[in-house]
Coordinates of C-alpha atoms and ligand atoms in Angstrom, one line a residue:
X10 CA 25.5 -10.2 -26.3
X11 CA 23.0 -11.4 -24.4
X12 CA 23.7 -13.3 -21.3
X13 CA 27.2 -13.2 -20.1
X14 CA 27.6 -16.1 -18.2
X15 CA 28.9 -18.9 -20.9
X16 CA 30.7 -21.5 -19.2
X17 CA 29.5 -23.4 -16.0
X18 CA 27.1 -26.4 -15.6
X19 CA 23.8 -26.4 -17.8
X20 CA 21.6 -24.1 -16.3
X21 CA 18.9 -24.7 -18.2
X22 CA 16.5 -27.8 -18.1
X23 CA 14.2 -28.2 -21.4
X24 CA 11.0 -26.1 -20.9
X25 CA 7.8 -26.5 -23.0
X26 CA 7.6 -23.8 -25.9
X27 CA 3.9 -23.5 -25.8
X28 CA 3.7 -21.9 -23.2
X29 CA 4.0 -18.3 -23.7
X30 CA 6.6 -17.5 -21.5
X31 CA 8.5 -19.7 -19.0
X32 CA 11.1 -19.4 -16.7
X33 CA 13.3 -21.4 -14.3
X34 CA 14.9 -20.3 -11.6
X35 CA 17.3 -22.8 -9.6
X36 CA 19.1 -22.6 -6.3
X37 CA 22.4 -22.4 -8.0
X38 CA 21.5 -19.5 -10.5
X39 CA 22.7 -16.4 -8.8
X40 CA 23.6 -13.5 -11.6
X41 CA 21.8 -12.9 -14.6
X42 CA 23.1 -10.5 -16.9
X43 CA 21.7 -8.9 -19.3
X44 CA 23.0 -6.2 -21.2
X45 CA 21.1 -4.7 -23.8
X46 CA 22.4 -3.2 -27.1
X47 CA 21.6 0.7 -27.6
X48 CA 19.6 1.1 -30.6
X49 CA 18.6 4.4 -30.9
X50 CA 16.5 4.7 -34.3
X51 CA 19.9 5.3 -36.7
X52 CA 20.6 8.7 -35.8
X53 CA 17.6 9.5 -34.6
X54 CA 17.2 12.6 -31.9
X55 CA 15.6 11.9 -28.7
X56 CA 12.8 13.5 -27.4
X57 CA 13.7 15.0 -23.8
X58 CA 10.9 12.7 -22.4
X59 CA 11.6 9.6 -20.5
X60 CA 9.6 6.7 -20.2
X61 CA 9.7 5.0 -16.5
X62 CA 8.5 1.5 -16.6
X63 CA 7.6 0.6 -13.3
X64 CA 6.9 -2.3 -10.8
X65 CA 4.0 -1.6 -8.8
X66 CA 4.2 -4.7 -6.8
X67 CA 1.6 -7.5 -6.4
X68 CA -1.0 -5.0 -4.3
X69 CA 0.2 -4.7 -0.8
X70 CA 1.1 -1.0 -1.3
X71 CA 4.1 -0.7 0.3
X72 CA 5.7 -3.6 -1.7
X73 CA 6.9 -0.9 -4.0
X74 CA 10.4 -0.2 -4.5
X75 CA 11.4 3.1 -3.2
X76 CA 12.3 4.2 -6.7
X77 CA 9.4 3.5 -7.9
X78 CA 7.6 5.6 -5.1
X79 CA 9.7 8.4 -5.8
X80 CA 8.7 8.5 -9.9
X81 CA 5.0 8.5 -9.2
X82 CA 5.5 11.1 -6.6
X83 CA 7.1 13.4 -9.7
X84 CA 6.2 12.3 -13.0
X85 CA 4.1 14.5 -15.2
X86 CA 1.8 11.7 -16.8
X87 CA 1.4 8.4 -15.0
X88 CA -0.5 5.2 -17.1
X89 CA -1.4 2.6 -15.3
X90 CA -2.5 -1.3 -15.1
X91 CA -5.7 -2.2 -13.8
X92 CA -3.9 -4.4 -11.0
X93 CA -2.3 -1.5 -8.9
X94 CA -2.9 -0.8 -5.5
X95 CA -4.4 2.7 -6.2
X96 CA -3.3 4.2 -2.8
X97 CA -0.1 4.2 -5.1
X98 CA -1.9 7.7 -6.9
X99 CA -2.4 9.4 -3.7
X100 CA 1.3 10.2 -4.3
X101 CA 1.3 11.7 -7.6
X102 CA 1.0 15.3 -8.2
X103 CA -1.9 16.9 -8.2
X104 CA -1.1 18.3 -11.7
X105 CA 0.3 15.2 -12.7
X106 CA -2.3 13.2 -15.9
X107 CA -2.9 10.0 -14.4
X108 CA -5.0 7.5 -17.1
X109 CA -5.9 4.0 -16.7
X110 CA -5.0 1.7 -19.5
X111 CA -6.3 -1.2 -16.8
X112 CA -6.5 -4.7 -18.4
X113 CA -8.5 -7.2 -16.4
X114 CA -9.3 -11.1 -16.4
X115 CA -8.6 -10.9 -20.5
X116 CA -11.1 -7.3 -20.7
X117 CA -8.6 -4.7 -22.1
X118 CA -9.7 -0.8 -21.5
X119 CA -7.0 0.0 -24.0
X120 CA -5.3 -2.5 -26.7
X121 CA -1.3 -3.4 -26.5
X122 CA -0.7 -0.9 -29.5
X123 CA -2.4 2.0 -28.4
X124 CA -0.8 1.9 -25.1
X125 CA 3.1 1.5 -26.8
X126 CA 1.7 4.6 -29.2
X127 CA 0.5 6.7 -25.8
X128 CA 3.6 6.1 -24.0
X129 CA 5.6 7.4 -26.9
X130 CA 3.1 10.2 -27.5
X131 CA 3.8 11.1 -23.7
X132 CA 6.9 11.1 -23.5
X133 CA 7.4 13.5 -27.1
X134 CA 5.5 15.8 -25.1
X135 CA 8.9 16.5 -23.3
X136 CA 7.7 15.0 -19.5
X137 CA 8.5 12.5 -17.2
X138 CA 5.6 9.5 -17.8
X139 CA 5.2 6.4 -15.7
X140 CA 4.1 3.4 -17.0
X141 CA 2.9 1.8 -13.7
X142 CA 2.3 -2.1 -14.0
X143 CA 1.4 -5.0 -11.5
X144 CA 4.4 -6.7 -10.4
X145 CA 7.2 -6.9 -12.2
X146 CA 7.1 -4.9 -15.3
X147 CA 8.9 -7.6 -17.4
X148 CA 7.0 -11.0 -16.1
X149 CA 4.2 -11.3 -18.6
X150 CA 3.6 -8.0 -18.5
X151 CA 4.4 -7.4 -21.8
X152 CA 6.7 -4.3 -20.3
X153 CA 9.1 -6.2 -23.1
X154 CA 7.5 -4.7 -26.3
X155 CA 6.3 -1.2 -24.2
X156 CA 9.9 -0.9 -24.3
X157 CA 10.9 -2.1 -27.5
X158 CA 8.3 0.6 -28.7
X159 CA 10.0 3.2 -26.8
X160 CA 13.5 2.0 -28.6
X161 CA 11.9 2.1 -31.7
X162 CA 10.8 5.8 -31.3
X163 CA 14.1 7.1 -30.0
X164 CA 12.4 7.6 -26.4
X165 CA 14.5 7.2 -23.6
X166 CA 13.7 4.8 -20.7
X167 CA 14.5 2.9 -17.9
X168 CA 13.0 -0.4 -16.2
X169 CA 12.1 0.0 -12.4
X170 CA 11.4 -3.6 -11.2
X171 CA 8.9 -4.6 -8.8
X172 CA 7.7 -7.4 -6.6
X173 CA 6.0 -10.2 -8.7
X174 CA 3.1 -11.3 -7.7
X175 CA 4.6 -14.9 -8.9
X176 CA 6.6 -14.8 -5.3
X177 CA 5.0 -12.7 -3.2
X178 CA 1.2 -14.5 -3.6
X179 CA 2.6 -17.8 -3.0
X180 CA 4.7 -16.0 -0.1
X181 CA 1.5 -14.0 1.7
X182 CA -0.2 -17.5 1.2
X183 CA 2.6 -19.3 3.2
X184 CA 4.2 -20.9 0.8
X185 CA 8.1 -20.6 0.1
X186 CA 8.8 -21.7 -3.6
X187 CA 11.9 -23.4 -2.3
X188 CA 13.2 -24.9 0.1
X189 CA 16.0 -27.5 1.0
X190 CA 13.9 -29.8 2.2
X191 CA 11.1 -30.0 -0.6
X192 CA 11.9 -28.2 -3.6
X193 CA 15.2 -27.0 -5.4
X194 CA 13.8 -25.3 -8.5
X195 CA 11.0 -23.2 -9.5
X196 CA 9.2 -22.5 -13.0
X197 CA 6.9 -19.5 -13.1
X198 CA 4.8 -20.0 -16.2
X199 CA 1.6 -18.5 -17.6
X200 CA -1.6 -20.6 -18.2
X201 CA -2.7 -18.5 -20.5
X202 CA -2.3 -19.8 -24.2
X203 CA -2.5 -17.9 -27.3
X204 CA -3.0 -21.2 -29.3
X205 CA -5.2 -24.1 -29.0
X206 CA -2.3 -26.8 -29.0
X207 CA -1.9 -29.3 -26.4
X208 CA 0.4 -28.1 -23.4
X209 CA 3.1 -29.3 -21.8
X210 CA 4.1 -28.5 -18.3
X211 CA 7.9 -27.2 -17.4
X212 CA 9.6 -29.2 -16.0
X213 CA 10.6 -28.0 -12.2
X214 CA 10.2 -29.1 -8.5
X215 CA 7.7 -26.0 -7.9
X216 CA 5.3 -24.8 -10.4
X217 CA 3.7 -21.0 -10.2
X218 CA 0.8 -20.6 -13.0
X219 CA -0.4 -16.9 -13.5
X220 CA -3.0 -15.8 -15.6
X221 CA -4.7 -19.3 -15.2
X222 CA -7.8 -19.4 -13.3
X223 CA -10.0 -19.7 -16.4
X224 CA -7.6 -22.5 -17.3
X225 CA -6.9 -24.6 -14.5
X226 CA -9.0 -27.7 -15.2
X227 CA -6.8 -27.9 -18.3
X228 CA -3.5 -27.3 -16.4
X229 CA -4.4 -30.0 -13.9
X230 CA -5.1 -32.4 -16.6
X231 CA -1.7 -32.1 -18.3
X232 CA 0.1 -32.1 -15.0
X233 CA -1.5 -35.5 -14.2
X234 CA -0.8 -36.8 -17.7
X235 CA 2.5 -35.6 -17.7
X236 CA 3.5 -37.5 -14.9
X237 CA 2.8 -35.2 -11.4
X238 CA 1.0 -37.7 -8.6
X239 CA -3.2 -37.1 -8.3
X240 CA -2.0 -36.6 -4.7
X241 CA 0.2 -33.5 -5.2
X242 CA 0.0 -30.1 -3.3
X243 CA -2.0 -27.2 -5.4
X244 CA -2.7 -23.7 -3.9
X245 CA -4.3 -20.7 -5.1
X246 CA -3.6 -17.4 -3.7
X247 CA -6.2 -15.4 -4.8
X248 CA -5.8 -11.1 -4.4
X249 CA -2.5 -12.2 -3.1
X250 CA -0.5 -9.5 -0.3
X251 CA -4.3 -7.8 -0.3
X252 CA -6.2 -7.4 2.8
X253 CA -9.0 -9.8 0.9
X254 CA -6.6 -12.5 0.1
X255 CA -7.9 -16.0 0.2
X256 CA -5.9 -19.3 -0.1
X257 CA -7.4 -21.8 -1.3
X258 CA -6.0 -25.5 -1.8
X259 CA -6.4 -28.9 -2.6
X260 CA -4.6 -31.7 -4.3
X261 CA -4.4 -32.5 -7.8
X262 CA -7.3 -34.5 -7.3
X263 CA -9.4 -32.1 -5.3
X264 CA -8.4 -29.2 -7.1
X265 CA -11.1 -28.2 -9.8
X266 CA -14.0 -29.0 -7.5
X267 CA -12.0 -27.2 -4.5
X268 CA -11.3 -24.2 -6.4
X269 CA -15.1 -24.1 -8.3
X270 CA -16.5 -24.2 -4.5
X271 CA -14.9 -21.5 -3.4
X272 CA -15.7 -19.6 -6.4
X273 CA -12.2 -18.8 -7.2
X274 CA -11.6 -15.4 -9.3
X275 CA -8.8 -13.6 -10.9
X276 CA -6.0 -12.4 -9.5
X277 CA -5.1 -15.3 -8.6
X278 CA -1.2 -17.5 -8.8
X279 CA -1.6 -21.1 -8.9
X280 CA 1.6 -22.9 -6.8
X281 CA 1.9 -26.7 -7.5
X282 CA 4.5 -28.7 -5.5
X283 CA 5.2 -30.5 -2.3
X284 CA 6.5 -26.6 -0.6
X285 CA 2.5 -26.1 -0.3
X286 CA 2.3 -28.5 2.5
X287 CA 4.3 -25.9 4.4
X288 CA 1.2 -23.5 4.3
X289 CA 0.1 -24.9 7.7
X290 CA 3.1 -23.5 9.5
X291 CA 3.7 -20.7 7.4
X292 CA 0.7 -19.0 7.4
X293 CA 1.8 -15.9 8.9
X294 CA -0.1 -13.2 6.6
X295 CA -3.4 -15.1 7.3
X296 CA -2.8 -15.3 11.0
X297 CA -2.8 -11.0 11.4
X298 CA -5.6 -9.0 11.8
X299 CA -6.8 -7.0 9.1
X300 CA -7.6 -3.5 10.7
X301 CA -9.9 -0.7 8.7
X302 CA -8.2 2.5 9.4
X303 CA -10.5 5.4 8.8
X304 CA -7.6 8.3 10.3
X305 CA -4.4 9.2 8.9
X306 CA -0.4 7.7 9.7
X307 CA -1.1 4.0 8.5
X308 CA 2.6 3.6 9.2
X309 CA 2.1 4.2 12.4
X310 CA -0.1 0.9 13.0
X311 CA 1.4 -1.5 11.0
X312 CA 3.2 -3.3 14.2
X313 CA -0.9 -4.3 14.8
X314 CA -1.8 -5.9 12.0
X315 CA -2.9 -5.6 8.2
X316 CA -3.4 -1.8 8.0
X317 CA -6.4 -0.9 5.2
X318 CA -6.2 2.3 4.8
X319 CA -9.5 4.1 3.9
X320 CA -9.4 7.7 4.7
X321 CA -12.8 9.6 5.7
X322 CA -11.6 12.3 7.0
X323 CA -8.7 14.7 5.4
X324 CA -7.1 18.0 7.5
X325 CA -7.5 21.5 5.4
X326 CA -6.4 24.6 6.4
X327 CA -9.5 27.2 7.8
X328 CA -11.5 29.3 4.9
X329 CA -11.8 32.2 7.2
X330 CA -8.2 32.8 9.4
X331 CA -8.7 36.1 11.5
X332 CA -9.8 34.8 14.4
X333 CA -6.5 32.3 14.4
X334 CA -4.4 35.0 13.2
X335 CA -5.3 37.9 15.7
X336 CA -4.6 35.1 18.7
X337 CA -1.1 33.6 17.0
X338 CA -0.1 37.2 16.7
X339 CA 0.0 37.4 20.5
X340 CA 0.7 34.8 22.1
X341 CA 2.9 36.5 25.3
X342 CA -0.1 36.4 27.5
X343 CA -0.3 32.5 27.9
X344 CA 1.3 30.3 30.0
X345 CA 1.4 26.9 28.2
X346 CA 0.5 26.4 24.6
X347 CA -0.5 22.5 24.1
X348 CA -0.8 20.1 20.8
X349 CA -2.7 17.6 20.7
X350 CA -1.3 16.5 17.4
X351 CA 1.1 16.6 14.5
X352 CA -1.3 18.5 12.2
X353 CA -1.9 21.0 14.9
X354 CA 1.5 21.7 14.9
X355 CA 1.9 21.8 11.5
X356 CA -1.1 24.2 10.5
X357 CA -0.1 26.3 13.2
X358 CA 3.4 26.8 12.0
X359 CA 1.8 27.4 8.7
X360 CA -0.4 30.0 9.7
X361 CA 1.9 31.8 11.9
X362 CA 4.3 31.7 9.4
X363 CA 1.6 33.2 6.7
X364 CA 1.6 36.3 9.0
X365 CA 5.3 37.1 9.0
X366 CA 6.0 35.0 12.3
X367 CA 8.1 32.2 13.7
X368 CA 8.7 30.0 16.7
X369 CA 10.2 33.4 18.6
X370 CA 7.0 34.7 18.8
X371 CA 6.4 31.9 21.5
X372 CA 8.6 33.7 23.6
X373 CA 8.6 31.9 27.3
X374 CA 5.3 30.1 26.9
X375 CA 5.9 26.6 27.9
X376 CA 5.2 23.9 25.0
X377 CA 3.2 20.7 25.7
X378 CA 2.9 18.0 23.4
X379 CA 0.7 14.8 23.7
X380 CA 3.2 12.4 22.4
X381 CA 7.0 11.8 20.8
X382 CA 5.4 12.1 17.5
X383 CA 4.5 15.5 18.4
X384 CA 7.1 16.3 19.8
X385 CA 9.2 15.3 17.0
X386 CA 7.3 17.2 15.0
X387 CA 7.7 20.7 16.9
X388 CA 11.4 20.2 17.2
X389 CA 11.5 20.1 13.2
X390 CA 10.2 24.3 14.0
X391 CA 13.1 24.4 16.6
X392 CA 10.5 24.3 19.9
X393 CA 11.4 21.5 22.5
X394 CA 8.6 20.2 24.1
X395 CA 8.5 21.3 28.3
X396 CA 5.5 18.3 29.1
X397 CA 5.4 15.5 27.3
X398 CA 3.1 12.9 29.4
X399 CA 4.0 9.5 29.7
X400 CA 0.3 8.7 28.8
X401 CA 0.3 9.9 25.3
X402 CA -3.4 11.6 25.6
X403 CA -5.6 14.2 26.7
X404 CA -5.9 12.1 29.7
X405 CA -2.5 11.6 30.1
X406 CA -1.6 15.7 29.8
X407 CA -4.6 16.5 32.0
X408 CA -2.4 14.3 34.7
X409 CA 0.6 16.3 34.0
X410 CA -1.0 19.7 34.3
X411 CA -2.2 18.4 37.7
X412 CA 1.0 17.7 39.1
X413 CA 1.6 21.3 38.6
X414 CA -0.4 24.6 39.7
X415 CA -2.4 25.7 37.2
X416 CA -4.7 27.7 38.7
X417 CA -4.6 31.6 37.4
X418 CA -2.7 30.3 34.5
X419 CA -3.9 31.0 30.5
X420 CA -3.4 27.7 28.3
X421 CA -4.0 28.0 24.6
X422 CA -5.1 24.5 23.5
X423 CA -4.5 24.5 19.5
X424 CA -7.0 22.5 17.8
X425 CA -9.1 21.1 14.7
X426 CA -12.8 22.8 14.2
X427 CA -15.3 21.0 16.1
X428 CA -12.4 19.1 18.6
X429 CA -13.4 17.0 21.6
X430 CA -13.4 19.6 24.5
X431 CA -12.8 16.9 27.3
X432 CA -9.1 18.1 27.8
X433 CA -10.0 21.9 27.9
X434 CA -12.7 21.3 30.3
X435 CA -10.6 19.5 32.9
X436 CA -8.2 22.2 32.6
X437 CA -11.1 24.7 33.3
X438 CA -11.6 22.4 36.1
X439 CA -8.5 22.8 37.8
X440 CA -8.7 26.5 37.6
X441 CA -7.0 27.4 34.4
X442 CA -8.3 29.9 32.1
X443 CA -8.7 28.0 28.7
X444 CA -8.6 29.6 25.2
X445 CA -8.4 27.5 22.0
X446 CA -6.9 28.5 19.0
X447 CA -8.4 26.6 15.7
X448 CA -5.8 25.8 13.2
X449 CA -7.9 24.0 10.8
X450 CA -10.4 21.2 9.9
X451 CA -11.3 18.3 9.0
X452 CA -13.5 17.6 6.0
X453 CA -15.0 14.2 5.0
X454 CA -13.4 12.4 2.4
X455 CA -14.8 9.6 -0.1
X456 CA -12.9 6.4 0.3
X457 CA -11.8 3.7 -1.8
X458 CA -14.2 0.4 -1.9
X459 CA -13.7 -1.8 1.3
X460 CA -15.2 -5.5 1.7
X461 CA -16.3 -5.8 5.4
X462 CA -15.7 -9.4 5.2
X463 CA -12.1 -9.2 5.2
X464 CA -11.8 -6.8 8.0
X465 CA -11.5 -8.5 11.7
X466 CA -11.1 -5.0 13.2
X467 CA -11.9 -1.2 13.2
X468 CA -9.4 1.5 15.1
X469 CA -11.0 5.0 15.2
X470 CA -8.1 7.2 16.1
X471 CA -10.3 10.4 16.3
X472 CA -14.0 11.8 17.5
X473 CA -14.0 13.1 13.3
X474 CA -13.5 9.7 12.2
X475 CA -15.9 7.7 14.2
X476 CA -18.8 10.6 13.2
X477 CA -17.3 10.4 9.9
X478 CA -17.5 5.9 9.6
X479 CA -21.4 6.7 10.8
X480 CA -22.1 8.9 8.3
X481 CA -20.6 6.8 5.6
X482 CA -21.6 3.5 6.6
X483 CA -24.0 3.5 9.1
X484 CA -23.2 1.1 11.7
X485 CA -20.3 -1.0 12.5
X486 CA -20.7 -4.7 10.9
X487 CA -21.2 -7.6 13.4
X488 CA -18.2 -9.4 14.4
X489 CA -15.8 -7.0 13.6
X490 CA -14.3 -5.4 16.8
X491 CA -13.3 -1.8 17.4
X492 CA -10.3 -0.1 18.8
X493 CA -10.0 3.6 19.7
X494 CA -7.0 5.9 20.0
X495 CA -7.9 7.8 23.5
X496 CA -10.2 8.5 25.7
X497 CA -12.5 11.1 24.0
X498 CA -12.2 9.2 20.9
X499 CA -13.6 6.1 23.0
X500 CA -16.3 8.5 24.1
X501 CA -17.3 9.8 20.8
X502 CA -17.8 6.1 20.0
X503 CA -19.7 5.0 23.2
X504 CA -22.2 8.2 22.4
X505 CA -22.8 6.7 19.5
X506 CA -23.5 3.0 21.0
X507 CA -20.4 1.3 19.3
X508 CA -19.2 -1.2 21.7
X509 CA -15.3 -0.5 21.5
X510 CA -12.0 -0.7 23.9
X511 CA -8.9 1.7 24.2
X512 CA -6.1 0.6 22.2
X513 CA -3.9 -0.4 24.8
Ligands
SAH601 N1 3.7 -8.5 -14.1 C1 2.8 -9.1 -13.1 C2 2.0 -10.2 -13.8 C3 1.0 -9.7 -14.8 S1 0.0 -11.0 -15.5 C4 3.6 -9.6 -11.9 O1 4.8 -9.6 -11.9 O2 2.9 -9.9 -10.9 C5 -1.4 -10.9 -14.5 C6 -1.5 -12.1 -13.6 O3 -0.7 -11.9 -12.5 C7 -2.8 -12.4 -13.0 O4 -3.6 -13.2 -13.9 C8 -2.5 -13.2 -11.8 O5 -2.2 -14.6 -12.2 C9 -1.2 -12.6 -11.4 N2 -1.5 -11.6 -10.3 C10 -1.3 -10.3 -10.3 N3 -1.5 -9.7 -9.1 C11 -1.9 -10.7 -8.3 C12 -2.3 -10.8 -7.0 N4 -2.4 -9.7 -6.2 N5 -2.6 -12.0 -6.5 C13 -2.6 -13.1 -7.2 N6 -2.2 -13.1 -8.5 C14 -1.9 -11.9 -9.1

């Protein structure tokens, strides 16, 4: 049975069979049901496998559902779609075989066929394999016949959805499909023909096109003749939910000249409908500042702006740990043992736990911590913090230490190689006797692909990262403005003759 709902007003409004796929979606629908028949091969047995088909989301990374996260995170063999954010792969294991079967603007790395016959091939090979697609995996994905090959091979698998890009473009662009005021129903619909027959358009208030950009003249040309005003609302939302997304509109009339201007390109979802003229006051993606992050903890900037994450630096543990080791193994003489951050903390649990140790070896040396996050992070090894400045910096501890005597006293600072030294020197300063214990390092990284013309701004939230930025890319592009995490940080970057302010 498919579709349980039977009785109740017509749903359904006619809908143009060329197209490949269409479908409506109206204010009143709430429940679709689908229940699929088990049909496992007659008798066949099933391999212990299991095939994941999963919704990546339109690109914005963490548009991902939380199951789907968790998948990548274990499964032994992930394929995936050319049109995935590929931060998404950081996750998997790092014995996990992860191929790209990436189609692109019509150009297919691998056909339809031998990806259905990999995923079963996969999965008889016992493991867990993800089929990671764009989106949704069943809108015009063709997740439909990956898992009708799986049925047919007696493979076992589940459907993860995602967030279509069909919504969520025309949403990042500022434009809600519906809405009481302008629109009542919505057709998502593919421009993207297998025949050469004439087209016509579904019929719905809204109108989202994917897969159309080669296409669109053609659209527009059957929209007009079909009926829609030369004066009708069209947007593009090209890379939509991406830190490069463009929007680009017109009117019926405008369009194809609009759109061959701005040298439109694929990804791109097509919205037609009087909704678009709400882009104006809806624009809220467009309005936020894209930001380049170079550090680590993305999540923890997100309240900013657009975060583009492009790691140049990564923390490693030490190759060499003696020195460490023979000062974490006795640690009674100090007075105050201070982290300057949450990798500090967690390298030196690590280490001290390598050598048969744990937080009682602090005995009564007084913690400080240069933020909550810190702090946080050292109560997860049982150790409350005793300082934990209001100013979360080296600046800010260096004010707490003031308050109290510290002359005569030993501090151990714990740190990366190569750390800024400001902190330990003010300490010196006020007559402390300073010892540093490194944990571990940071080593440069290289990063994904970044176009500088999307990015409004830069935050450096270490000395490694701005040294790092230089030695990738050279100088910091003109117009985009620069941020740093902290005094020494700002420093490093002055030193360098970057023009740059302290994150307030
Ligand atoms: N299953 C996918 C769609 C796959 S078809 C989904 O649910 O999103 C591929 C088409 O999706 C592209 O041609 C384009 O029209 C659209 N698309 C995918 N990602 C996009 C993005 N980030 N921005 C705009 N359009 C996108």
């Amino acid at each position: 049975m498919l579709g349980k709902r039977r009785s109740g007003p017509s749903l359904w409004r006619p809908v143009s069979a060329k197209y490949s796929a269409v479908i409506l979606i109206c204010e009143n629908l709430r429940f679709f049901s689908f229940r699929f028949k088990k049909r496992l091969g007659g008798g066949t047995k099933m391999s212990k496998g299991k095939v994941y088909l999963v919704g990546a989301g339109p690109g914005d990374a963490e548009l991902i559902t939380r199951k789907g996260y968790q998948l990548i995170s274990q499964a032994d063999v992930i394929l995936h779609d050319h049109l995935i954010p590929t931060e998404l792969l950081r996750v998997a294991r790092a014995d996990a075989e992860v191929i790209s079967v990436g189609k692109y603007a019509g150009r297919h790395t691998m056909p339809q066929s031998e990806i259905n016959a990999l995923l079963v091939e996969k999965a008889r090979g016992n493991g867990t394999v993800v089929r990671l697609k764009g989106g949704d995996p069943y809108l015009f994905g063709r997740g439909g016949e990956e898992a009708e090959a799986c049925v047919e091979a007696a493979i076992d698998f589940e459907v993860v959805p995602g967030i279509t890009s069909a919504l969520a473009a025309p949403c990042y662009g500022g434009v809600p499909p519906t809405h009481r005021g302008y629109a009542s129903s919505v057709a998502l619909a593919t421009g993207h023909r297998r025949d050469e027959k004439k087209v016509e358009p579904p019929r719905a208030d809204t109108l989202v096109f994917l897969m159309s950009v080669a296409n669109i003249e053609e659209i527009i040309k059957t929209l007009r003749e079909s009926g829609w005003p030369s004066e009708t609302r069209i947007a593009a939302v090209e890379n939509g939910t991406r830190y490069d997304q463009r929007v680009v509109e017109g009117t019926l009339e405008s369009f194809v000249e609009v759109a061959q201007r701005a040298r439109l390109r694929t990804p791109a979802v097509f919205v037609v409908g009087q909704v678009v003229a709400l882009k104006e006051k809806l624009d809220w993606f467009g309005k936020r500042p894209k930001i380049l992050l170079p550090g680590m903890h993305p999540e923890k900037y997100g309240h900013l702006g657009t975060v583009v994450h492009r790691p140049l630096i990564r923390c490693v543990s030490l190759e060499d740990h003696t020195k460490a080791d023979a000062i974490l193994s006795r640690l009674s003489p100090y007075d105050w043992l201070v982290f300057t951050s949450t990798n500090g903390v967690s390298f030196f649990f690590e280490r001290l736990h390598a050598i048969g140790l744990d937080a009682r070896a602090l005995g009564s040396v007084k913690v400080a911590a240069i933020g909550k996050t810190t702090a946080e992070q050292l109560k997860g090894y049982g150790v409350l913090a005793d300082m934990l400045p209001e100013l979360e910096s080296s600046v800010g501890l260096l004010r707490e230490f003031r308050k109290i005597d510290v002359e005569g006293r030993k501090i151990l600072l714990v740190r990366p190689k190569a750390g800024a030294s400001g902190l330990s020197d003010g300490l010196a300063e006020a007559g402390a006797t300073v010892d540093a214990v490194v944990v571990y390092r940071n080593i440069e990284v290289e990063p994904d692909e970044v176009d500088f013309d999307y990015i409004d701004q830069i935050l450096f939230t270490s000395g490694s990262t701005v040294r790092a930025f230089l030695s990738r890319y050279g100088s910091v592009p003109a117009g985009v403005k620069v941020y740093c995490l902290g005094q020494p940080t700002l420093d490093e970057a002055s030193k360098h003759g970057i023009k740059a302010e302290l994150l307030p």
